[in-house]
Protein backbone atom coordinates (compact mmCIF):
# COMPACT_ATOMS: atom_id res chain seq x y z
CA UNK A 1 0.00 0.00 0.00
CA UNK A 2 2.99 2.30 0.51
CA UNK A 3 3.54 2.43 -3.22
CA UNK A 4 0.16 4.07 -3.79
CA UNK A 5 0.76 6.60 -1.02
CA UNK A 6 4.16 7.58 -2.47
CA UNK A 7 2.77 7.77 -5.98
CA UNK A 8 -0.12 10.01 -4.93
CA UNK A 9 2.12 12.28 -2.85
CA UNK A 10 4.54 12.49 -5.76
CA UNK A 11 1.81 13.42 -8.19
CA UNK A 12 0.56 16.07 -5.79
CA UNK A 13 4.02 17.57 -5.48
CA UNK A 14 4.45 17.60 -9.24
CA UNK A 15 1.15 19.40 -9.72
CA UNK A 16 1.93 21.92 -6.97
CA UNK A 17 5.40 22.46 -8.39
CA UNK A 18 4.04 23.13 -11.86
CA UNK A 19 1.52 25.58 -10.41
CA UNK A 20 4.28 27.42 -8.53
CA UNK A 21 6.36 27.62 -11.69
CA UNK A 22 3.44 29.07 -13.64
CA UNK A 23 2.70 31.59 -10.90
CA UNK A 24 6.37 32.56 -10.79
CA UNK A 25 6.38 33.17 -14.53
CA UNK A 26 3.25 35.32 -14.30
CA UNK A 27 4.68 37.35 -11.43
CA UNK A 28 8.16 37.44 -12.93
CA UNK A 29 9.43 35.81 -9.71
CA UNK A 30 12.47 33.62 -10.44
CA UNK A 31 12.67 32.41 -6.82
CA UNK A 32 9.15 31.00 -7.01
CA UNK A 33 9.95 29.34 -10.33
CA UNK A 34 12.99 27.64 -8.78
CA UNK A 35 10.94 26.55 -5.77
CA UNK A 36 8.33 25.11 -8.09
CA UNK A 37 10.92 23.24 -10.13
CA UNK A 38 12.39 21.75 -6.95
CA UNK A 39 8.96 20.62 -5.78
CA UNK A 40 8.24 19.11 -9.18
CA UNK A 41 11.49 17.11 -9.02
CA UNK A 42 10.66 15.98 -5.48
CA UNK A 43 7.36 14.67 -6.81
CA UNK A 44 9.08 12.79 -9.61
CA UNK A 45 11.39 11.13 -7.08
CA UNK A 46 8.45 10.21 -4.84
CA UNK A 47 6.68 8.59 -7.76
CA UNK A 48 9.84 6.67 -8.58
CA UNK A 49 10.01 5.41 -5.00
CA UNK A 50 6.41 4.29 -5.31
CA UNK A 51 7.20 2.35 -8.48
CA UNK A 52 10.18 0.65 -6.83
CA UNK A 53 8.06 -0.28 -3.82
CA UNK A 54 5.46 -1.70 -6.17
CA UNK A 55 8.04 -3.76 -8.00
CA UNK A 56 9.50 -5.08 -4.74
CA UNK A 57 6.16 -5.63 -3.05
CA UNK A 58 6.67 -3.03 -0.29
CA UNK A 59 9.63 -4.94 1.14
CA UNK A 60 11.72 -1.80 1.36
mmCIF file of C-alpha atoms in Angstrom:
data_model
loop_
_atom_site.group_PDB
_atom_site.id
_atom_site.type_symbol
_atom_site.label_atom_id
_atom_site.label_comp_id
_atom_site.label_asym_id
_atom_site.label_seq_id
_atom_site.Cartn_x
_atom_site.Cartn_y
_atom_site.Cartn_z
ATOM 1 C CA UNK A 1 0.000 0.000 0.000
ATOM 2 C CA UNK A 2 2.990 2.299 0.509
ATOM 3 C CA UNK A 3 3.545 2.430 -3.220
ATOM 4 C CA UNK A 4 0.159 4.067 -3.794
ATOM 5 C CA UNK A 5 0.763 6.598 -1.018
ATOM 6 C CA UNK A 6 4.156 7.579 -2.466
ATOM 7 C CA UNK A 7 2.768 7.772 -5.984
ATOM 8 C CA UNK A 8 -0.125 10.011 -4.925
ATOM 9 C CA UNK A 9 2.122 12.283 -2.851
ATOM 10 C CA UNK A 10 4.541 12.489 -5.765
ATOM 11 C CA UNK A 11 1.811 13.419 -8.195
ATOM 12 C CA UNK A 12 0.556 16.073 -5.790
ATOM 13 C CA UNK A 13 4.024 17.567 -5.479
ATOM 14 C CA UNK A 14 4.452 17.596 -9.244
ATOM 15 C CA UNK A 15 1.147 19.400 -9.720
ATOM 16 C CA UNK A 16 1.927 21.915 -6.968
ATOM 17 C CA UNK A 17 5.399 22.465 -8.389
ATOM 18 C CA UNK A 18 4.040 23.126 -11.855
ATOM 19 C CA UNK A 19 1.522 25.581 -10.407
ATOM 20 C CA UNK A 20 4.279 27.421 -8.530
ATOM 21 C CA UNK A 21 6.361 27.619 -11.685
ATOM 22 C CA UNK A 22 3.444 29.066 -13.636
ATOM 23 C CA UNK A 23 2.701 31.593 -10.899
ATOM 24 C CA UNK A 24 6.367 32.560 -10.793
ATOM 25 C CA UNK A 25 6.382 33.165 -14.529
ATOM 26 C CA UNK A 26 3.246 35.318 -14.302
ATOM 27 C CA UNK A 27 4.676 37.354 -11.433
ATOM 28 C CA UNK A 28 8.164 37.437 -12.928
ATOM 29 C CA UNK A 29 9.431 35.810 -9.713
ATOM 30 C CA UNK A 30 12.471 33.617 -10.440
ATOM 31 C CA UNK A 31 12.668 32.407 -6.825
ATOM 32 C CA UNK A 32 9.147 30.995 -7.009
ATOM 33 C CA UNK A 33 9.953 29.345 -10.325
ATOM 34 C CA UNK A 34 12.992 27.642 -8.783
ATOM 35 C CA UNK A 35 10.942 26.555 -5.768
ATOM 36 C CA UNK A 36 8.330 25.110 -8.093
ATOM 37 C CA UNK A 37 10.918 23.236 -10.134
ATOM 38 C CA UNK A 38 12.389 21.746 -6.948
ATOM 39 C CA UNK A 39 8.957 20.623 -5.776
ATOM 40 C CA UNK A 40 8.237 19.111 -9.181
ATOM 41 C CA UNK A 41 11.493 17.114 -9.023
ATOM 42 C CA UNK A 42 10.657 15.984 -5.480
ATOM 43 C CA UNK A 43 7.360 14.666 -6.810
ATOM 44 C CA UNK A 44 9.083 12.795 -9.607
ATOM 45 C CA UNK A 45 11.390 11.128 -7.076
ATOM 46 C CA UNK A 46 8.450 10.206 -4.836
ATOM 47 C CA UNK A 47 6.677 8.592 -7.759
ATOM 48 C CA UNK A 48 9.840 6.666 -8.584
ATOM 49 C CA UNK A 49 10.008 5.406 -5.005
ATOM 50 C CA UNK A 50 6.405 4.285 -5.308
ATOM 51 C CA UNK A 51 7.204 2.350 -8.480
ATOM 52 C CA UNK A 52 10.175 0.650 -6.834
ATOM 53 C CA UNK A 53 8.060 -0.277 -3.824
ATOM 54 C CA UNK A 54 5.457 -1.703 -6.170
ATOM 55 C CA UNK A 55 8.039 -3.765 -7.998
ATOM 56 C CA UNK A 56 9.501 -5.080 -4.735
ATOM 57 C CA UNK A 57 6.162 -5.634 -3.051
ATOM 58 C CA UNK A 58 6.669 -3.030 -0.292
ATOM 59 C CA UNK A 59 9.635 -4.937 1.137
ATOM 60 C CA UNK A 60 11.719 -1.798 1.356
#
